[in-house]
XYZ file of C-alpha atoms in Angstrom:
81
model
C 122.275 8.606 100.291
C 118.591 7.798 100.439
C 117.212 5.332 97.938
C 113.442 5.941 99.273
C 110.912 6.211 96.198
C 109.077 9.431 97.068
C 105.181 9.003 96.737
C 103.633 11.059 94.479
C 101.266 14.161 95.229
C 98.404 12.314 93.065
C 98.172 8.794 92.398
C 96.556 6.927 89.474
C 93.108 5.985 89.843
C 91.894 2.247 89.812
C 91.713 0.979 86.241
C 87.993 0.299 85.197
C 87.300 -2.983 83.359
C 87.887 -2.905 79.524
C 90.247 -0.012 79.761
C 91.778 0.229 76.306
C 93.559 3.908 76.731
C 94.433 6.131 79.379
C 95.350 9.535 78.716
C 97.551 11.178 81.271
C 96.405 15.476 80.790
C 98.492 18.642 81.252
C 96.453 19.579 83.885
C 96.777 16.568 86.127
C 94.003 14.390 85.268
C 93.341 11.403 83.294
C 90.622 10.395 80.594
C 89.835 6.804 80.206
C 88.646 5.315 77.119
C 86.940 1.808 77.574
C 85.229 -1.070 75.709
C 85.748 -4.190 73.607
C 88.613 -2.749 71.289
C 89.244 -0.854 67.858
C 86.247 -2.631 66.035
C 83.827 -2.450 68.579
C 81.164 0.217 68.555
C 80.239 0.474 72.521
C 83.816 2.122 73.254
C 83.504 5.103 75.439
C 85.371 7.860 76.975
C 85.106 9.445 80.438
C 87.658 12.398 81.526
C 88.043 12.025 85.514
C 88.834 15.861 85.824
C 85.751 17.569 84.234
C 83.106 14.446 84.498
C 82.604 14.529 80.423
C 81.722 11.686 78.806
C 81.092 10.122 75.595
C 77.583 11.330 74.453
C 77.141 8.249 71.931
C 78.902 5.426 73.204
C 76.551 3.481 70.456
C 78.685 5.003 68.033
C 81.756 4.544 69.986
C 84.522 2.790 67.301
C 87.461 3.833 68.757
C 88.656 5.893 65.919
C 85.665 8.168 66.471
C 86.238 8.794 70.308
C 89.768 9.519 70.365
C 89.110 13.115 69.082
C 86.585 13.785 71.332
C 88.598 12.722 74.322
C 91.548 14.552 73.178
C 90.122 18.247 74.104
C 90.539 17.069 77.815
C 93.801 17.136 77.672
C 94.047 20.362 79.748
C 91.246 19.213 82.359
C 92.260 19.794 86.289
C 93.397 16.888 88.099
C 90.236 17.674 90.866
C 86.722 18.336 89.271
C 85.135 21.516 90.334
C 81.946 20.103 91.279
């Protein structure tokens, strides 16, 4: 019986500075929410699957950007561009 750990086909990307939340999508990609915290207004999200990101980081309170990041739940693991 082997106790070796299998390497995954997908590895988690490097965590950016200021990472607050990382969503793992059902499509196998990641959506990162970065910034200075819940009450800061400079938080932003970035989908690593489709490349989309926050449209207004100057209004990036965490409670405002989480609903915008959630639709990327099905973004693919590999960008199509």
